[in-house]
PDB file of C-alpha atoms and ligand atoms in Angstrom:
ATOM      1  CA  MET A   1      93.720 -84.943 -29.606  1.00 44.00           C
ATOM      2  CA  GLU A   2      92.123 -85.972 -26.151  1.00 48.00           C
ATOM      3  CA  GLN A   3      89.789 -88.359 -26.823  1.00 62.00           C
ATOM      4  CA  ASN A   4      86.586 -88.986 -24.273  1.00 79.00           C
ATOM      5  CA  LYS A   5      87.201 -92.554 -22.298  1.00 86.00           C
ATOM      6  CA  ASP A   6      83.844 -92.109 -20.705  1.00 96.00           C
ATOM      7  CA  TYR A   7      83.479 -96.175 -20.868  1.00 97.00           C
ATOM      8  CA  GLN A   8      85.598 -99.112 -19.467  1.00 98.00           C
ATOM      9  CA  ILE A   9      85.958-102.528 -21.179  1.00 97.00           C
ATOM     10  CA  LEU A  10      85.923-105.151 -18.160  1.00 98.00           C
ATOM     11  CA  LEU A  11      87.930-108.710 -18.471  1.00 98.00           C
ATOM     12  CA  TYR A  12      87.738-110.822 -16.077  1.00 98.00           C
ATOM     13  CA  TYR A  13      87.459-114.559 -15.155  1.00 98.00           C
ATOM     14  CA  CYS A  14      86.807-116.269 -11.674  1.00 98.00           C
ATOM     15  CA  TYR A  15      86.812-120.368 -11.177  1.00 97.00           C
ATOM     16  CA  ALA A  16      84.270-121.560  -8.150  1.00 97.00           C
ATOM     17  CA  LYS A  17      81.658-123.374  -7.655  1.00 96.00           C
ATOM     18  CA  ILE A  18      77.963-122.614  -8.923  1.00 97.00           C
ATOM     19  CA  GLU A  19      75.289-124.981  -7.934  1.00 96.00           C
ATOM     20  CA  ASN A  20      72.366-123.378  -9.947  1.00 95.00           C
ATOM     21  CA  PRO A  21      73.929-121.807 -12.643  1.00 97.00           C
ATOM     22  CA  GLU A  22      71.305-121.664 -14.834  1.00 95.00           C
ATOM     23  CA  GLU A  23      69.839-119.399 -12.521  1.00 96.00           C
ATOM     24  CA  TYR A  24      72.594-117.413 -11.659  1.00 97.00           C
ATOM     25  CA  ARG A  25      72.828-116.842 -15.133  1.00 97.00           C
ATOM     26  CA  GLU A  26      69.217-115.290 -15.027  1.00 96.00           C
ATOM     27  CA  GLN A  27      69.841-112.886 -12.368  1.00 96.00           C
ATOM     28  CA  HIS A  28      73.008-112.012 -14.157  1.00 98.00           C
ATOM     29  CA  HIS A  29      71.236-111.399 -17.266  1.00 97.00           C
ATOM     30  CA  LEU A  30      68.959-109.050 -15.867  1.00 97.00           C
ATOM     31  CA  PHE A  31      71.974-106.786 -13.478  1.00 98.00           C
ATOM     32  CA  CYS A  32      73.608-106.198 -17.331  1.00 98.00           C
ATOM     33  CA  VAL A  33      70.325-105.483 -18.921  1.00 97.00           C
ATOM     34  CA  GLU A  34      69.515-103.386 -16.355  1.00 97.00           C
ATOM     35  CA  ASN A  35      72.986-101.679 -15.737  1.00 98.00           C
ATOM     36  CA  ASN A  36      73.498-100.886 -19.445  1.00 97.00           C
ATOM     37  CA  ILE A  37      76.022-103.653 -19.818  1.00 98.00           C
ATOM     38  CA  ARG A  38      77.444-105.385 -22.790  1.00 97.00           C
ATOM     39  CA  GLY A  39      79.490-107.919 -23.844  1.00 97.00           C
ATOM     40  CA  ARG A  40      79.753-111.769 -23.642  1.00 97.00           C
ATOM     41  CA  ILE A  41      79.258-113.913 -20.458  1.00 98.00           C
ATOM     42  CA  ILE A  42      79.731-117.292 -19.634  1.00 98.00           C
ATOM     43  CA  ILE A  43      78.307-119.044 -16.190  1.00 98.00           C
ATOM     44  CA  SER A  44      79.031-122.723 -15.560  1.00 97.00           C
ATOM     45  CA  ASP A  45      79.289-125.290 -12.654  1.00 96.00           C
ATOM     46  CA  GLU A  46      82.807-123.930 -12.285  1.00 96.00           C
ATOM     47  CA  GLY A  47      82.456-120.220 -12.463  1.00 97.00           C
ATOM     48  CA  LEU A  48      82.119-116.741 -14.642  1.00 97.00           C
ATOM     49  CA  ASN A  49      84.302-115.235 -17.407  1.00 98.00           C
ATOM     50  CA  GLY A  50      83.301-112.676 -19.211  1.00 97.00           C
ATOM     51  CA  THR A  51      84.246-109.259 -21.486  1.00 98.00           C
ATOM     52  CA  VAL A  52      81.966-106.829 -21.009  1.00 98.00           C
ATOM     53  CA  SER A  53      81.882-102.592 -21.833  1.00 98.00           C
ATOM     54  CA  GLY A  54      79.875 -99.650 -20.452  1.00 98.00           C
ATOM     55  CA  LEU A  55      80.131 -95.956 -18.885  1.00 98.00           C
ATOM     56  CA  LYS A  56      82.443 -96.040 -16.238  1.00 98.00           C
ATOM     57  CA  GLU A  57      79.726 -95.679 -13.495  1.00 98.00           C
ATOM     58  CA  ASP A  58      77.793 -98.507 -14.464  1.00 98.00           C
ATOM     59  CA  CYS A  59      81.044-100.992 -15.085  1.00 98.00           C
ATOM     60  CA  GLU A  60      81.831 -99.402 -11.298  1.00 98.00           C
ATOM     61  CA  LYS A  61      78.310-101.143 -10.376  1.00 98.00           C
ATOM     62  CA  TYR A  62      78.738-104.612 -11.914  1.00 98.00           C
ATOM     63  CA  MET A  63      82.048-104.765 -10.532  1.00 98.00           C
ATOM     64  CA  ALA A  64      80.792-104.109  -6.593  1.00 98.00           C
ATOM     65  CA  TYR A  65      77.680-106.723  -8.141  1.00 98.00           C
ATOM     66  CA  ILE A  66      80.513-109.380  -8.655  1.00 98.00           C
ATOM     67  CA  HIS A  67      82.659-108.353  -5.572  1.00 98.00           C
ATOM     68  CA  ALA A  68      79.613-108.929  -3.303  1.00 98.00           C
ATOM     69  CA  ASP A  69      78.779-112.353  -4.366  1.00 98.00           C
ATOM     70  CA  PRO A  70      81.557-114.098  -1.549  1.00 98.00           C
ATOM     71  CA  ARG A  71      82.188-117.206  -4.121  1.00 97.00           C
ATOM     72  CA  PHE A  72      83.399-113.821  -6.338  1.00 98.00           C
ATOM     73  CA  ALA A  73      85.060-111.756  -4.173  1.00 98.00           C
ATOM     74  CA  LYS A  74      88.855-112.426  -5.444  1.00 96.00           C
ATOM     75  CA  THR A  75      87.660-111.993  -9.186  1.00 98.00           C
ATOM     76  CA  GLU A  76      90.193-109.395 -10.700  1.00 97.00           C
ATOM     77  CA  PHE A  77      89.220-106.682 -13.598  1.00 98.00           C
ATOM     78  CA  LYS A  78      91.673-106.284 -16.298  1.00 97.00           C
ATOM     79  CA  ILE A  79      90.167-102.453 -16.938  1.00 97.00           C
ATOM     80  CA  ASP A  80      90.737-100.779 -20.260  1.00 95.00           C
ATOM     81  CA  ALA A  81      89.553 -96.928 -20.966  1.00 96.00           C
ATOM     82  CA  HIS A  82      86.874 -96.526 -24.247  1.00 95.00           C
ATOM     83  CA  GLU A  83      85.097 -93.921 -26.131  1.00 95.00           C
ATOM     84  CA  THR A  84      82.361 -96.317 -27.072  1.00 95.00           C
ATOM     85  CA  HIS A  85      81.044 -99.555 -25.901  1.00 96.00           C
ATOM     86  CA  ALA A  86      83.018-102.210 -27.394  1.00 95.00           C
ATOM     87  CA  PHE A  87      80.287-104.218 -27.997  1.00 95.00           C
ATOM     88  CA  THR A  88      76.516-104.083 -29.787  1.00 92.00           C
ATOM     89  CA  LYS A  89      74.921-106.288 -27.790  1.00 94.00           C
ATOM     90  CA  ILE A  90      74.592-108.613 -24.243  1.00 96.00           C
ATOM     91  CA  HIS A  91      75.196-112.306 -24.268  1.00 96.00           C
ATOM     92  CA  VAL A  92      74.681-114.291 -21.135  1.00 97.00           C
ATOM     93  CA  ARG A  93      74.966-117.754 -21.554  1.00 96.00           C
ATOM     94  CA  TYR A  94      75.073-121.054 -19.641  1.00 97.00           C
ATOM     95  CA  LYS A  95      78.055-123.789 -21.000  1.00 96.00           C
ATOM     96  CA  PRO A  96      79.768-126.503 -19.340  1.00 94.00           C
ATOM     97  CA  GLU A  97      83.111-124.917 -19.452  1.00 95.00           C
ATOM     98  CA  ILE A  98      83.976-121.188 -18.501  1.00 96.00           C
ATOM     99  CA  VAL A  99      85.907-122.356 -21.521  1.00 94.00           C
ATOM    100  CA  HIS A 100      85.960-124.853 -23.801  1.00 93.00           C
ATOM    101  CA  SER A 101      89.286-127.006 -23.059  1.00 92.00           C
ATOM    102  CA  SER A 102      88.051-130.623 -22.850  1.00 86.00           C
ATOM    103  CA  LEU A 103      89.852-130.474 -19.225  1.00 93.00           C
ATOM    104  CA  ARG A 104      86.676-130.580 -16.869  1.00 91.00           C
ATOM    105  CA  HIS A 105      88.222-132.847 -14.450  1.00 94.00           C
ATOM    106  CA  LEU A 106      90.673-130.544 -13.324  1.00 96.00           C
ATOM    107  CA  ASP A 107      90.080-127.341 -10.617  1.00 95.00           C
ATOM    108  CA  PRO A 108      92.501-124.756 -10.542  1.00 96.00           C
ATOM    109  CA  ASN A 109      91.884-124.034  -7.344  1.00 95.00           C
ATOM    110  CA  VAL A 110      92.698-127.707  -6.066  1.00 96.00           C
ATOM    111  CA  ARG A 111      96.281-127.661  -8.428  1.00 97.00           C
ATOM    112  CA  THR A 112      97.330-125.273 -11.062  1.00 97.00           C
ATOM    113  CA  GLY A 113     100.660-123.743 -12.325  1.00 98.00           C
ATOM    114  CA  LYS A 114     102.275-121.474 -10.030  1.00 98.00           C
ATOM    115  CA  HIS A 115     101.292-117.502 -10.756  1.00 98.00           C
ATOM    116  CA  LEU A 116     103.983-114.896 -12.209  1.00 98.00           C
ATOM    117  CA  GLU A 117     102.719-111.495 -11.482  1.00 98.00           C
ATOM    118  CA  PRO A 118     104.105-109.566 -14.964  1.00 98.00           C
ATOM    119  CA  GLU A 119     107.565-108.241 -13.647  1.00 98.00           C
ATOM    120  CA  GLU A 120     108.199-111.854 -12.402  1.00 98.00           C
ATOM    121  CA  PHE A 121     107.017-113.013 -15.736  1.00 98.00           C
ATOM    122  CA  LYS A 122     109.214-110.180 -17.032  1.00 98.00           C
ATOM    123  CA  LYS A 123     112.584-111.170 -15.131  1.00 97.00           C
ATOM    124  CA  LEU A 124     111.950-115.231 -15.364  1.00 97.00           C
ATOM    125  CA  LYS A 125     111.778-114.984 -18.924  1.00 97.00           C
ATOM    126  CA  ASP A 126     115.111-114.729 -20.725  1.00 95.00           C
ATOM    127  CA  GLN A 127     116.612-116.869 -18.208  1.00 96.00           C
ATOM    128  CA  GLU A 128     118.507-120.413 -18.986  1.00 93.00           C
ATOM    129  CA  ASP A 129     116.473-123.298 -19.407  1.00 95.00           C
ATOM    130  CA  VAL A 130     113.225-121.760 -19.126  1.00 98.00           C
ATOM    131  CA  VAL A 131     110.305-122.337 -22.238  1.00 98.00           C
ATOM    132  CA  ILE A 132     107.805-119.755 -23.182  1.00 98.00           C
ATOM    133  CA  LEU A 133     104.334-121.645 -23.562  1.00 98.00           C
ATOM    134  CA  ASP A 134     101.707-119.406 -25.796  1.00 98.00           C
ATOM    135  CA  VAL A 135      98.611-122.032 -25.024  1.00 98.00           C
ATOM    136  CA  ARG A 136      96.235-119.916 -27.288  1.00 98.00           C
ATOM    137  CA  SER A 137      95.273-120.598 -31.205  1.00 96.00           C
ATOM    138  CA  ASN A 138      97.003-119.778 -34.451  1.00 92.00           C
ATOM    139  CA  TYR A 139      94.589-116.571 -35.284  1.00 89.00           C
ATOM    140  CA  GLU A 140      95.892-114.986 -32.398  1.00 93.00           C
ATOM    141  CA  HIS A 141      99.701-116.317 -31.988  1.00 95.00           C
ATOM    142  CA  GLU A 142      99.965-115.259 -35.404  1.00 90.00           C
ATOM    143  CA  LEU A 143      98.985-111.235 -35.312  1.00 92.00           C
ATOM    144  CA  GLY A 144     100.878-111.346 -32.057  1.00 95.00           C
ATOM    145  CA  ARG A 145     103.422-113.356 -29.353  1.00 97.00           C
ATOM    146  CA  PHE A 146     105.886-113.049 -27.168  1.00 98.00           C
ATOM    147  CA  LYS A 147     109.842-112.721 -28.114  1.00 97.00           C
ATOM    148  CA  ASN A 148     110.994-116.718 -28.208  1.00 96.00           C
ATOM    149  CA  ALA A 149     107.444-118.560 -27.585  1.00 98.00           C
ATOM    150  CA  LEU A 150     106.713-121.661 -27.794  1.00 98.00           C
ATOM    151  CA  THR A 151     103.716-121.551 -30.318  1.00 98.00           C
ATOM    152  CA  LEU A 152     101.581-124.366 -31.138  1.00 98.00           C
ATOM    153  CA  ASP A 153      99.550-125.267 -33.883  1.00 97.00           C
ATOM    154  CA  ILE A 154      95.460-125.213 -32.867  1.00 96.00           C
ATOM    155  CA  ASP A 155      93.032-123.699 -34.243  1.00 93.00           C
ATOM    156  CA  ASN A 156      91.334-124.258 -30.760  1.00 94.00           C
ATOM    157  CA  PHE A 157      92.004-123.743 -26.792  1.00 96.00           C
ATOM    158  CA  ARG A 158      90.185-127.652 -26.726  1.00 95.00           C
ATOM    159  CA  ASP A 159      92.844-129.304 -29.093  1.00 96.00           C
ATOM    160  CA  PHE A 160      95.681-128.218 -26.504  1.00 97.00           C
ATOM    161  CA  PRO A 161      95.986-131.134 -24.556  1.00 96.00           C
ATOM    162  CA  GLU A 162      96.173-133.236 -27.815  1.00 96.00           C
ATOM    163  CA  LYS A 163      99.280-130.998 -29.063  1.00 96.00           C
ATOM    164  CA  VAL A 164     101.294-131.347 -25.502  1.00 96.00           C
ATOM    165  CA  LYS A 165     102.341-134.888 -26.290  1.00 95.00           C
ATOM    166  CA  GLU A 166     104.668-133.303 -28.630  1.00 96.00           C
ATOM    167  CA  LEU A 167     106.134-131.022 -25.409  1.00 97.00           C
ATOM    168  CA  GLU A 168     107.603-134.421 -23.908  1.00 95.00           C
ATOM    169  CA  HIS A 169     111.096-133.451 -24.377  1.00 95.00           C
ATOM    170  CA  LEU A 170     110.019-129.921 -22.010  1.00 96.00           C
ATOM    171  CA  LYS A 171     109.283-131.469 -19.178  1.00 95.00           C
ATOM    172  CA  ASN A 172     112.460-131.142 -17.104  1.00 93.00           C
ATOM    173  CA  LYS A 173     112.664-127.641 -18.006  1.00 97.00           C
ATOM    174  CA  LYS A 174     110.353-124.216 -16.475  1.00 98.00           C
ATOM    175  CA  VAL A 175     107.853-124.135 -18.153  1.00 98.00           C
ATOM    176  CA  LEU A 176     105.760-120.606 -18.286  1.00 98.00           C
ATOM    177  CA  THR A 177     102.460-120.324 -20.002  1.00 98.00           C
ATOM    178  CA  TYR A 178     100.860-117.255 -21.189  1.00 98.00           C
ATOM    179  CA  CYS A 179      97.409-116.435 -23.075  1.00 98.00           C
ATOM    180  CA  THR A 180      95.478-113.106 -23.528  1.00 98.00           C
ATOM    181  CA  GLY A 181      93.917-112.732 -20.322  1.00 97.00           C
ATOM    182  CA  GLY A 182      95.228-115.225 -17.712  1.00 97.00           C
ATOM    183  CA  ILE A 183      91.891-118.187 -17.926  1.00 97.00           C
ATOM    184  CA  LYS A 184      93.240-120.407 -20.569  1.00 98.00           C
ATOM    185  CA  CYS A 185      96.625-120.635 -18.463  1.00 98.00           C
ATOM    186  CA  GLU A 186      94.749-121.713 -15.237  1.00 98.00           C
ATOM    187  CA  LYS A 187      93.808-125.136 -16.661  1.00 97.00           C
ATOM    188  CA  ALA A 188      96.702-125.323 -19.456  1.00 98.00           C
ATOM    189  CA  SER A 189      99.057-125.245 -17.028  1.00 98.00           C
ATOM    190  CA  ALA A 190      96.851-127.738 -14.711  1.00 98.00           C
ATOM    191  CA  PHE A 191      97.107-130.522 -17.010  1.00 98.00           C
ATOM    192  CA  LEU A 192     101.206-129.381 -17.463  1.00 98.00           C
ATOM    193  CA  LEU A 193     101.415-130.635 -14.067  1.00 98.00           C
ATOM    194  CA  GLU A 194      99.368-133.598 -14.543  1.00 97.00           C
ATOM    195  CA  GLN A 195     100.709-134.771 -17.376  1.00 97.00           C
ATOM    196  CA  GLY A 196     104.223-134.986 -14.984  1.00 96.00           C
ATOM    197  CA  PHE A 197     105.493-131.230 -16.524  1.00 97.00           C
ATOM    198  CA  GLU A 198     107.549-130.533 -12.603  1.00 94.00           C
ATOM    199  CA  ASP A 199     108.196-126.791 -12.853  1.00 97.00           C
ATOM    200  CA  VAL A 200     104.898-125.105 -14.374  1.00 98.00           C
ATOM    201  CA  TYR A 201     104.451-121.204 -14.312  1.00 98.00           C
ATOM    202  CA  GLN A 202     101.438-119.056 -15.633  1.00 98.00           C
ATOM    203  CA  LEU A 203     101.475-115.105 -16.220  1.00 98.00           C
ATOM    204  CA  HIS A 204      98.835-114.309 -13.822  1.00 98.00           C
ATOM    205  CA  GLY A 205      96.230-111.515 -15.689  1.00 97.00           C
ATOM    206  CA  GLY A 206      97.907-112.605 -19.356  1.00 98.00           C
ATOM    207  CA  ILE A 207      99.093-110.415 -21.779  1.00 98.00           C
ATOM    208  CA  ILE A 208      96.673-107.512 -21.005  1.00 97.00           C
ATOM    209  CA  LYS A 209      98.069-107.284 -17.267  1.00 97.00           C
ATOM    210  CA  TYR A 210     101.180-107.437 -18.742  1.00 98.00           C
ATOM    211  CA  GLY A 211     101.018-104.378 -21.118  1.00 97.00           C
ATOM    212  CA  MET A 212      99.445-103.170 -18.133  1.00 96.00           C
ATOM    213  CA  GLU A 213     101.911-103.227 -15.720  1.00 96.00           C
ATOM    214  CA  ALA A 214     105.513-103.936 -17.479  1.00 97.00           C
ATOM    215  CA  GLY A 215     104.720-102.437 -20.204  1.00 97.00           C
ATOM    216  CA  GLY A 216     104.784-105.249 -22.797  1.00 98.00           C
ATOM    217  CA  GLU A 217     108.010-105.206 -22.996  1.00 97.00           C
ATOM    218  CA  ASP A 218     108.923-108.093 -25.847  1.00 98.00           C
ATOM    219  CA  PHE A 219     105.553-108.957 -26.711  1.00 98.00           C
ATOM    220  CA  GLU A 220     106.065-108.909 -30.125  1.00 97.00           C
ATOM    221  CA  GLY A 221     102.837-107.831 -32.216  1.00 95.00           C
ATOM    222  CA  LYS A 222      99.622-106.909 -31.573  1.00 95.00           C
ATOM    223  CA  CYS A 223      97.166-109.164 -28.945  1.00 96.00           C
ATOM    224  CA  TYR A 224      93.939-110.181 -30.421  1.00 93.00           C
ATOM    225  CA  VAL A 225      91.130-109.602 -28.135  1.00 93.00           C
ATOM    226  CA  PHE A 226      87.543-110.675 -28.356  1.00 90.00           C
ATOM    227  CA  ASP A 227      85.922-107.680 -28.660  1.00 90.00           C
ATOM    228  CA  ASN A 228      84.879-105.126 -31.274  1.00 86.00           C
ATOM    229  CA  ARG A 229      88.743-103.530 -31.327  1.00 87.00           C
ATOM    230  CA  ILE A 230      89.778-106.962 -32.689  1.00 85.00           C
ATOM    231  CA  ALA A 231      93.590-106.203 -31.467  1.00 89.00           C
ATOM    232  CA  VAL A 232      94.945-103.688 -28.849  1.00 93.00           C
ATOM    233  CA  ASP A 233      98.548-103.079 -28.593  1.00 95.00           C
ATOM    234  CA  VAL A 234     100.684-103.689 -25.480  1.00 96.00           C
ATOM    235  CA  ASN A 235     103.998-103.553 -26.072  1.00 97.00           C
ATOM    236  CA  LYS A 236     104.957 -99.219 -25.083  1.00 96.00           C
ATOM    237  CA  VAL A 237     108.548-100.201 -24.750  1.00 96.00           C
ATOM    238  CA  ASN A 238     110.006-102.163 -28.213  1.00 96.00           C
ATOM    239  CA  PRO A 239     106.891-102.509 -30.265  1.00 94.00           C
ATOM    240  CA  THR A 240     107.262-104.021 -33.700  1.00 93.00           C
ATOM    241  CA  ILE A 241     104.797-105.933 -36.406  1.00 92.00           C
ATOM    242  CA  VAL A 242     105.004-109.823 -36.819  1.00 91.00           C
ATOM    243  CA  SER A 243     101.938-110.214 -39.243  1.00 91.00           C
ATOM    244  CA  ARG A 244     101.964-110.007 -42.465  1.00 93.00           C
ATOM    245  CA  CYS A 245      99.712-108.572 -45.188  1.00 96.00           C
ATOM    246  CA  HIS A 246      97.803-112.049 -46.502  1.00 95.00           C
ATOM    247  CA  ILE A 247      97.817-110.718 -50.240  1.00 97.00           C
ATOM    248  CA  CYS A 248     101.476-109.051 -50.752  1.00 97.00           C
ATOM    249  CA  ASP A 249     103.428-110.595 -47.749  1.00 96.00           C
ATOM    250  CA  THR A 250     104.698-106.826 -46.430  1.00 95.00           C
ATOM    251  CA  PRO A 251     104.680-106.338 -42.493  1.00 94.00           C
ATOM    252  CA  SER A 252     100.831-105.372 -41.775  1.00 93.00           C
ATOM    253  CA  ASP A 253      98.959-106.203 -38.297  1.00 89.00           C
ATOM    254  CA  ARG A 254      96.025-104.441 -39.727  1.00 90.00           C
ATOM    255  CA  MET A 255      93.030-107.421 -39.107  1.00 88.00           C
ATOM    256  CA  VAL A 256      90.269-107.659 -41.759  1.00 90.00           C
ATOM    257  CA  ASN A 257      87.585-109.534 -42.317  1.00 91.00           C
ATOM    258  CA  CYS A 258      87.039-110.888 -46.267  1.00 96.00           C
ATOM    259  CA  ALA A 259      84.030-108.374 -48.119  1.00 96.00           C
ATOM    260  CA  ASN A 260      82.805-111.614 -49.148  1.00 97.00           C
ATOM    261  CA  PRO A 261      80.244-112.938 -46.360  1.00 94.00           C
ATOM    262  CA  THR A 262      80.815-116.597 -47.112  1.00 94.00           C
ATOM    263  CA  CYS A 263      84.315-116.689 -47.080  1.00 95.00           C
ATOM    264  CA  ASN A 264      84.787-114.054 -44.243  1.00 91.00           C
ATOM    265  CA  ILE A 265      88.206-115.296 -43.533  1.00 90.00           C
ATOM    266  CA  HIS A 266      89.619-112.751 -40.885  1.00 86.00           C
ATOM    267  CA  VAL A 267      93.647-112.069 -42.057  1.00 89.00           C
ATOM    268  CA  PRO A 268      96.018-109.379 -42.036  1.00 91.00           C
ATOM    269  CA  ILE A 269      95.657-107.117 -45.092  1.00 95.00           C
ATOM    270  CA  CYS A 270      97.625-104.109 -45.486  1.00 96.00           C
ATOM    271  CA  GLU A 271      95.937-100.356 -46.517  1.00 96.00           C
ATOM    272  CA  LYS A 272      96.883-100.660 -49.796  1.00 97.00           C
ATOM    273  CA  CYS A 273      95.269-104.228 -50.747  1.00 97.00           C
ATOM    274  CA  GLY A 274      92.573-103.414 -48.574  1.00 97.00           C
ATOM    275  CA  TRP A 275      92.027-100.663 -51.256  1.00 97.00           C
ATOM    276  CA  GLU A 276      93.045-102.049 -54.341  1.00 97.00           C
ATOM    277  CA  LEU A 277      90.826-105.812 -53.645  1.00 97.00           C
ATOM    278  CA  GLU A 278      88.096-103.797 -51.871  1.00 97.00           C
ATOM    279  CA  GLY A 279      88.299-105.704 -48.591  1.00 97.00           C
ATOM    280  CA  ALA A 280      88.402-109.184 -50.055  1.00 97.00           C
ATOM    281  CA  CYS A 281      91.234-111.279 -49.410  1.00 97.00           C
ATOM    282  CA  SER A 282      90.757-112.381 -53.435  1.00 97.00           C
ATOM    283  CA  VAL A 283      90.157-111.593 -56.399  1.00 96.00           C
ATOM    284  CA  ASP A 284      87.450-114.521 -56.245  1.00 97.00           C
ATOM    285  CA  CYS A 285      86.197-113.030 -53.022  1.00 97.00           C
ATOM    286  CA  LYS A 286      86.190-109.577 -54.926  1.00 97.00           C
ATOM    287  CA  ASP A 287      84.480-110.843 -57.784  1.00 97.00           C
ATOM    288  CA  ASN A 288      81.949-112.442 -55.676  1.00 97.00           C
ATOM    289  CA  PRO A 289      77.804-110.869 -56.099  1.00 96.00           C
ATOM    290  CA  GLU A 290      77.270-110.903 -52.499  1.00 95.00           C
ATOM    291  CA  LYS A 291      80.341-109.074 -51.327  1.00 96.00           C
ATOM    292  CA  ARG A 292      79.737-106.492 -48.560  1.00 95.00           C
ATOM    293  CA  PRO A 293      80.801-102.641 -49.328  1.00 95.00           C
ATOM    294  CA  TYR A 294      84.184-101.458 -48.061  1.00 95.00           C
ATOM    295  CA  ASP A 295      84.585 -98.454 -45.954  1.00 93.00           C
ATOM    296  CA  GLY A 296      88.476 -99.360 -45.223  1.00 92.00           C
ATOM    297  CA  THR A 297      88.023-100.970 -41.581  1.00 88.00           C
ATOM    298  CA  GLY A 298      87.144-104.446 -42.822  1.00 88.00           C
ATOM    299  CA  TYR A 299      84.827-104.886 -39.787  1.00 84.00           C
ATOM    300  CA  TYR A 300      81.235-105.779 -40.462  1.00 83.00           C
ATOM    301  CA  GLN A 301      78.081-105.305 -37.974  1.00 74.00           C
ATOM    302  CA  LYS A 302      76.991-108.864 -37.264  1.00 69.00           C
ATOM    303  CA  LYS A 303      72.566-108.254 -37.984  1.00 62.00           C
ATOM    304  CA  THR A 304      71.526-106.734 -35.004  1.00 61.00           C
ATOM    305  CA  ASN A 305      68.119-107.307 -36.387  1.00 63.00           C
ATOM    306  CA  GLY A 306      65.216-108.294 -34.427  1.00 70.00           C
ATOM    307  CA  TYR A 307      67.766-108.288 -31.140  1.00 73.00           C
ATOM    308  CA  ASN A 308      66.326-108.150 -27.784  1.00 79.00           C
ATOM    309  CA  PRO A 309      68.559-107.642 -24.808  1.00 79.00           C
ATOM    310  CA  TYR A 310      65.389-109.761 -22.682  1.00 78.00           C
ATOM    311  CA  LYS A 311      65.734-112.538 -24.657  1.00 72.00           C
ATOM    312  CA  GLY A 312      66.547-115.475 -21.911  1.00 68.00           C
ATOM    313  CA  LEU A 313      65.049-113.289 -19.503  1.00 71.00           C
ATOM    314  CA  GLN A 314      61.988-115.276 -19.606  1.00 58.00           C
ATOM    315  CA  ARG A 315      61.064-116.641 -16.072  1.00 53.00           C
ATOM    316  CA  LYS A 316      60.980-120.937 -16.690  1.00 50.00           C
ATOM    317  CA  PRO A 317      57.686-122.721 -15.491  1.00 49.00           C
ATOM    318  CA  ASN A 318      58.231-123.799 -12.049  1.00 48.00           C
ATOM    319  CA  LYS A 319      58.819-127.638 -10.991  1.00 48.00           C
ATOM    320  CA  GLU A 320      54.581-127.351  -9.819  1.00 47.00           C
ATOM    321  CA  GLN A 321      53.458-125.937 -13.210  1.00 44.00           C
ATOM    322  CA  ILE A 322      55.234-128.453 -15.090  1.00 44.00           C
ATOM    323  CA  GLN A 323      54.034-131.089 -13.096  1.00 40.00           C
TER     324      GLN A 323
HETATM  325 ZN1   ZN B   1      99.138-106.276 -48.621  1.00 50.82          ZN
HETATM  326 ZN1   ZN B   2      87.715-114.304 -48.912  1.00 50.82          ZN
END
């Protein structure tokens, strides 16, 4: 059955200096509200980063809005068609970094790993003396990763620099880094160069662009994403499942949030176990009095009571008024 795909999901980032990020944040937020763009956007002194959804024509307006600003003219968008919005709200936030990395001193516009286009990455990845390094966190690479990739035991990208100490023995190899959309690699590969790694490359546009342009070959499992879809298929050439049901250990890539709201652990649970435990990750969680009703998806909308898209749009008093 042909589904209507009137909506788009956009994934993008741009490292570029923003002089008055708080002020720009307000403008940007207003544009999103007025054009019914939803999602999560981070504005910082070092650039912008977002995943958003909207009607196709609204997404086109949004991309034109970003490209019209000379600072962000080079922004590349990964565009996916979708049947609905992939977010329930719009959040445009100021943060000190566009990805929390504890690597604020590194500017990818000055120095970063060489960008590889998906087809180049595909050719290079199986060569001798090449290490494929997944710079994402445990919950992401457990669900899917490149065949033969080296993964790191980290719960957050800010722990990446610490882990690099364990990679000393790879300093003379060709290191190819990858992440979801390419943004983490800008900093991760810059950091590797700073630490004395000599031959460092990064997959430009990340797993998402690799799926679109290189068929996703040799990406095993699914790619974790940061919107309502939770996980997407990437590999159209030789797909496999790498994750296992949290309860019975059979192969499964059904990501579920435990129905016990105080647990809420996000793990793969197969269809059968999902129904048996009513969406809970354990018998204890199933018996929790707060347990939410299971509808077979394991996805629970956060309470949106009192949500107001205009929140955060109030003008701050100007300096004269404060004095
Ligand atoms: Zn199971
Ligand atoms: Zn649980």
